[in-house]
XYZ file of C-alpha atoms in Angstrom:
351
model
C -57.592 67.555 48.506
C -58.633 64.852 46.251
C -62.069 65.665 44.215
C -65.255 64.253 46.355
C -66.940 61.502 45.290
C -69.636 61.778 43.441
C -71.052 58.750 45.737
C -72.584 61.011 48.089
C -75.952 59.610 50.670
C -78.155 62.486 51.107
C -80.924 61.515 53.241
C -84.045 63.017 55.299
C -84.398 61.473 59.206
C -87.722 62.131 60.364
C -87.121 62.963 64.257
C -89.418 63.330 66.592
C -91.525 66.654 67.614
C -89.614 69.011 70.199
C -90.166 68.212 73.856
C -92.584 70.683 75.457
C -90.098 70.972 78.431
C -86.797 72.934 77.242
C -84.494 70.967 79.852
C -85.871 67.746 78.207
C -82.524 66.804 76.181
C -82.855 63.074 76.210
C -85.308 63.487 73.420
C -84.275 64.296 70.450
C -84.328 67.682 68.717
C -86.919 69.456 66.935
C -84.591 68.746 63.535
C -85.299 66.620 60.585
C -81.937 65.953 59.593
C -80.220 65.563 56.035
C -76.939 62.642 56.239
C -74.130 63.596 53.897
C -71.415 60.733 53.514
C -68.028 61.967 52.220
C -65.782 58.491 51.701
C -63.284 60.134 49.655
C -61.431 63.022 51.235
C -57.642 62.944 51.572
C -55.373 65.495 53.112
C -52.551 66.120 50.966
C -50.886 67.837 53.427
C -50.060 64.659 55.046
C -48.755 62.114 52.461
C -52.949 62.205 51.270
C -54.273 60.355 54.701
C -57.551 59.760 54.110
C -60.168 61.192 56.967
C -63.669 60.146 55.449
C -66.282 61.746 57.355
C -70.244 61.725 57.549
C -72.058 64.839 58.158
C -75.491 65.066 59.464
C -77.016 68.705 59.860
C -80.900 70.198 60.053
C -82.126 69.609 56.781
C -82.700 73.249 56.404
C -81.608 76.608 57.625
C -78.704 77.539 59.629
C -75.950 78.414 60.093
C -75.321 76.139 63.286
C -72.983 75.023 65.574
C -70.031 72.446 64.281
C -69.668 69.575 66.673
C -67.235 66.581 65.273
C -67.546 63.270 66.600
C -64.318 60.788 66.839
C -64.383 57.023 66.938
C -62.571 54.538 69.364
C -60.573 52.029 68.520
C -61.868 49.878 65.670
C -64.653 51.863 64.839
C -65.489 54.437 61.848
C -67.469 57.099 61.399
C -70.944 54.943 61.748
C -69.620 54.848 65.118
C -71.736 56.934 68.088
C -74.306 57.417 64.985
C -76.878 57.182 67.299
C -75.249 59.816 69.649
C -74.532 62.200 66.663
C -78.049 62.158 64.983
C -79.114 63.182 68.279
C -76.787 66.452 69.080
C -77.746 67.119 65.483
C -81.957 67.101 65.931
C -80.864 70.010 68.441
C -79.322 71.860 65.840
C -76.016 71.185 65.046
C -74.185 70.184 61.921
C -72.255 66.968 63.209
C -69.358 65.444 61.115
C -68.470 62.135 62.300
C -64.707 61.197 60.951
C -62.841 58.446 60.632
C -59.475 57.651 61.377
C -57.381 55.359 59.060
C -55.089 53.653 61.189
C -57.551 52.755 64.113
C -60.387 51.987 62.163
C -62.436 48.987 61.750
C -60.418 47.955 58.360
C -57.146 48.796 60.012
C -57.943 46.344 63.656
C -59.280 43.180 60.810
C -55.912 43.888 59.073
C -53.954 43.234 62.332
C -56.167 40.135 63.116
C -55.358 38.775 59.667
C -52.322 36.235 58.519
C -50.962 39.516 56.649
C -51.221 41.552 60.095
C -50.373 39.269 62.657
C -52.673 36.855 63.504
C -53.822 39.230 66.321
C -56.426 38.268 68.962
C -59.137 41.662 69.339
C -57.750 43.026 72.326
C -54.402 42.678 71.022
C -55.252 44.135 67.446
C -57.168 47.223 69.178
C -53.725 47.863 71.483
C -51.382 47.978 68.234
C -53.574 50.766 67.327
C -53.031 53.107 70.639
C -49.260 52.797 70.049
C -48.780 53.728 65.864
C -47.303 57.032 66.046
C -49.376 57.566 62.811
C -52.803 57.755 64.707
C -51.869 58.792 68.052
C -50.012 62.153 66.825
C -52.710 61.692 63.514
C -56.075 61.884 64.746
C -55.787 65.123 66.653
C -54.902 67.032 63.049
C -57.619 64.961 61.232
C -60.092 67.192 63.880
C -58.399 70.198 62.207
C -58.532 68.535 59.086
C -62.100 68.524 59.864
C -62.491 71.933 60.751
C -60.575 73.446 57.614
C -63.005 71.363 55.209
C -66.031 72.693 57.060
C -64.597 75.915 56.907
C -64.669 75.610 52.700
C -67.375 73.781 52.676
C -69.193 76.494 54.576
C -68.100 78.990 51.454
C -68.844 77.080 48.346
C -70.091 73.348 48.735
C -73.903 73.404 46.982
C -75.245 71.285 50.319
C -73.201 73.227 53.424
C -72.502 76.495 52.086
C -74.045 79.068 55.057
C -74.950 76.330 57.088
C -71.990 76.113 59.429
C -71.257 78.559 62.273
C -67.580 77.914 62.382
C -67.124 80.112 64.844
C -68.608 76.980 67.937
C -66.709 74.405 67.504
C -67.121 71.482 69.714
C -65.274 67.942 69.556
C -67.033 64.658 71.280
C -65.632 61.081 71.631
C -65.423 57.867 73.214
C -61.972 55.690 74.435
C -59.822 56.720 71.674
C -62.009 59.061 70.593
C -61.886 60.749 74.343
C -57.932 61.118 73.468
C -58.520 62.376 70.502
C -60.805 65.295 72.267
C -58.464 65.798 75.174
C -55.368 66.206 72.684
C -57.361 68.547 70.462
C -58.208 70.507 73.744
C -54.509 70.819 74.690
C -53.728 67.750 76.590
C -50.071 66.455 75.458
C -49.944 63.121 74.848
C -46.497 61.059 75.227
C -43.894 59.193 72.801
C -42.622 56.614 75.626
C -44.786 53.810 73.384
C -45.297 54.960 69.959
C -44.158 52.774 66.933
C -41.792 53.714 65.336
C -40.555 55.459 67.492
C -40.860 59.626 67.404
C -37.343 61.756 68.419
C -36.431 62.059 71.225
C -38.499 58.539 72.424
C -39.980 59.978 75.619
C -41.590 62.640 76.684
C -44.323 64.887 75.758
C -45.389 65.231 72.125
C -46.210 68.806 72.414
C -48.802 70.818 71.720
C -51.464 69.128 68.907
C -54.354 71.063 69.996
C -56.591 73.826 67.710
C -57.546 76.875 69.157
C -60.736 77.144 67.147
C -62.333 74.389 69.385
C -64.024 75.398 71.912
C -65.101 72.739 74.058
C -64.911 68.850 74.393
C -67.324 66.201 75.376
C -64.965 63.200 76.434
C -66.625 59.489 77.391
C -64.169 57.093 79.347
C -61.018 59.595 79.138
C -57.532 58.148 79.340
C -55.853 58.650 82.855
C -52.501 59.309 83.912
C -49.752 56.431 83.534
C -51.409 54.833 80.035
C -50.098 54.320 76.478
C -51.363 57.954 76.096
C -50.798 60.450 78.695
C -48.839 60.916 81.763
C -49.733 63.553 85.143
C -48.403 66.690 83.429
C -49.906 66.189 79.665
C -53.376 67.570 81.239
C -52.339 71.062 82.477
C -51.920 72.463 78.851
C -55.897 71.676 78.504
C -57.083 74.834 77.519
C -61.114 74.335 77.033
C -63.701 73.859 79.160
C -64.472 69.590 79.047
C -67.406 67.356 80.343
C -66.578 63.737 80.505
C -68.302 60.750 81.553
C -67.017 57.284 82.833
C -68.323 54.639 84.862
C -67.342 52.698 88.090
C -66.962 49.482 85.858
C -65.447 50.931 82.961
C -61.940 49.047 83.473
C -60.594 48.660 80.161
C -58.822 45.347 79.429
C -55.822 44.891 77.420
C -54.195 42.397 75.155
C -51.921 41.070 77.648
C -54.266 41.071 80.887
C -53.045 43.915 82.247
C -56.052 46.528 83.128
C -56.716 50.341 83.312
C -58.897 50.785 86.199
C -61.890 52.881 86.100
C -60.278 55.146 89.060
C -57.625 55.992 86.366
C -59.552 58.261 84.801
C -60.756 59.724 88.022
C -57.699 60.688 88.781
C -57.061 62.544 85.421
C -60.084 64.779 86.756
C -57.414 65.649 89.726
C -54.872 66.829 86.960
C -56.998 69.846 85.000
C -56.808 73.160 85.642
C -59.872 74.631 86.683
C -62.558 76.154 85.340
C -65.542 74.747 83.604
C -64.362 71.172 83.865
C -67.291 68.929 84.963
C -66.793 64.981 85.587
C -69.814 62.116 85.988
C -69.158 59.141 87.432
C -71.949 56.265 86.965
C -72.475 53.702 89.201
C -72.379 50.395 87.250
C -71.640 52.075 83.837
C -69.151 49.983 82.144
C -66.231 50.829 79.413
C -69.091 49.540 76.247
C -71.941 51.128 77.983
C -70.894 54.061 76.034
C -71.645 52.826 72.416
C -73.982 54.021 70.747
C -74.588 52.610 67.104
C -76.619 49.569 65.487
C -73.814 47.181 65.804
C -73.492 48.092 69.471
C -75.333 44.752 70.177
C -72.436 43.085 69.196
C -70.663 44.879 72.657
C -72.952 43.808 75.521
C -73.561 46.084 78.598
C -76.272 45.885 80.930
C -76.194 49.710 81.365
C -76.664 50.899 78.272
C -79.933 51.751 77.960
C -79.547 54.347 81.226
C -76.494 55.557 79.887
C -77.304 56.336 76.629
C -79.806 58.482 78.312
C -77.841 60.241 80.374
C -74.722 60.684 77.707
C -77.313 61.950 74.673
C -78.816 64.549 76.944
C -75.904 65.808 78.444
C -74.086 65.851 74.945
C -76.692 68.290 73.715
C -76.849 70.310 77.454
C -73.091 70.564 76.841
C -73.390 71.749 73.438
C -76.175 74.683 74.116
C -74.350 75.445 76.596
C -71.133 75.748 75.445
C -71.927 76.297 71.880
C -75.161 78.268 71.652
C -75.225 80.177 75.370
C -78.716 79.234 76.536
C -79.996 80.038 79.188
C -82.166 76.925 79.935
C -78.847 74.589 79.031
C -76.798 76.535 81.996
C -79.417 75.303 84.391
C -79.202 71.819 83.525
C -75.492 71.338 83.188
C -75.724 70.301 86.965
C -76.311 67.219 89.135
C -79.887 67.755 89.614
C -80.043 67.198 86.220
C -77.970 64.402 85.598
C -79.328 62.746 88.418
C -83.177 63.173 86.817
C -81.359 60.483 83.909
C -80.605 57.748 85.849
C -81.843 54.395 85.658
C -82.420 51.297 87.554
C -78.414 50.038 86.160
C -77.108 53.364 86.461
C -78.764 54.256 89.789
C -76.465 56.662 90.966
C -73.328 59.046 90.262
C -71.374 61.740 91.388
C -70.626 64.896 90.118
C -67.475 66.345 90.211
C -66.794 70.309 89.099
C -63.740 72.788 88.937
């Protein structure tokens, strides 16, 4: 690993005071929070790749829970900041990472004379099909996990902080793959470029066993750029996801994934602590979370937000910390005590 910059942010977020009611998880977290940003880490392991990451943590005490956050496509690791100072206010240490090839620098490159002259759509497809981020991203989690890991033993801000023994993993579109692939889910080599030996098939097992649970909004279905009916029953973790009965995603060339796509991924787990929301009216940008998310409009956002920033920290005392208060509202009484006047109804789906 390269030294770290000595360009570090180290902030204080004032946060709100705790919720009298324990279930209340749309609010945030008892927490003031310290922001650490980390632009120069490189993993020499693979040809120095460079995963920068942000980490935002309690501003004292510990140690707590790990939870990384991944981007979608064209993002970085302001993306979902929103969505990870949250989960953090609840007591987490939350490193947001970024991933090099489908990154906001890496989509303007493709839209640029030098890349291609590539529309958006188009620019953001290119990126689901380099064999260098598909097969990447899920290693930059364990990436991730390994510099917590020494971080947790000698860095002068982190050291005794983490609990690197709960790890979690939460992310939207791309970010979604790259938390089902990290939780076991095989993705496929039928469209990567260049192309990966043999050229078809499943790419095997890129998953990390210290992870142990994954928060997935608008996960890929069956039949895509990334996953076919049999990658899913390698998952090995238990998964809450989130989609939305609009959230078609549009492509480059006109061609759509439906919404019911990743409903039908749902059908394809194995059982056993798999939960699945489906929002009425939620759409594929409802799900962003960050101060540029403006720039995406979505009439549903503001319910959905709700509802995905409360069950994000449900799932992760749940999952993560064991209590007993987060057990009773990882259910659809719960989810449906979010909803809005956009997002006026879902259904909950378990296994």
């Amino acid at each position: 690993m390269k030294p770290v910059s000595t360009a570090l942010l180290l902030a204080v977020v004032s946060m709100a005071a705790p919720a009298a009611d324990p279930t209340a998880y749309d609010r945030r977290g008892p927490h003031q929070l310290s922001v650490l940003d980390i632009p120069d880490l490189h993993d020499t392991r693979r040809d120095d790749r460079a995963v920068p990451m942000k980490a935002h943590l309690p501003a004292a005490g510990g140690p707590y829970p790990l939870v990384i956050m991944s981007h979608g496509g064209g993002g970085n690791r302001e993306s979902g900041l929103y969505q990870a100072e949250h989960v953090a206010s609840h007591g987490y240490v939350v490193l947001s990472i970024e991933h090099p090839y489908s990154n906001t620098k890496q989509t303007k490159f493709y839209m640029s004379r030098a890349g291609g002259n590539m529309k958006p759509l188009e620019a953001l497809h290119r990126t689901t099909k380099d064999a260098r981020e598909v097969l990447g991203r899920p290693r930059d989690v364990s990436f991730a996990i390994d510099q917590a890991m020494e971080w947790n033993r000698a860095h002068p801000k982190l050291a005794g902080r983490i609990d690197i023994g709960k790890i979690g993993v939460m992310g939207h579109s791309f970010g979604a793959y790259t938390t089902l692939a990290v939780c076991g889910a095989q993705p496929i080599l039928d469209y990567l470029e260049p192309v990966v030996p043999p050229g078809r098939g499943l790419a095997g097992d890129l998953g990390d066993l210290r992870v142990t649970f994954g928060f997935a909004m608008s996960p890929q279905g069956p039949c895509t750029t990334y996953f076919c009916p049999d990658s899913y029953r390698t998952v090995r973790c238990p998964l809450v996801m989130l989609t939305g009965s609009k959230d078609d995603q549009k492509r480059y060339d006109a061609a759509i994934m439906p919404a019911t796509a990743r409903r039908e991924m749902f059908t394809l787990l194995p059982p056993g602590q798999k939960y699945f929301l489906w929002l009425k009216n939620a759409d594929h940008f409802a799900f962003a979370d960050n101060a540029k998310s403006f720039l995406f409009p979505s009439r549903a956002r503001r319910d959905t937000t709700r509802i995905t920033r409360a069950l994000m920290a449900v799932s992760a005392d749940h999952f993560l910390k064991a209590r007993p208060e987060a057990a009773a509202a990882l259910n659809e009484q719960y989810a449906r005590s979010l909803l809005g006047r956009v997002v006026s109804d879902l259904e909950w789906l378990e296994k």
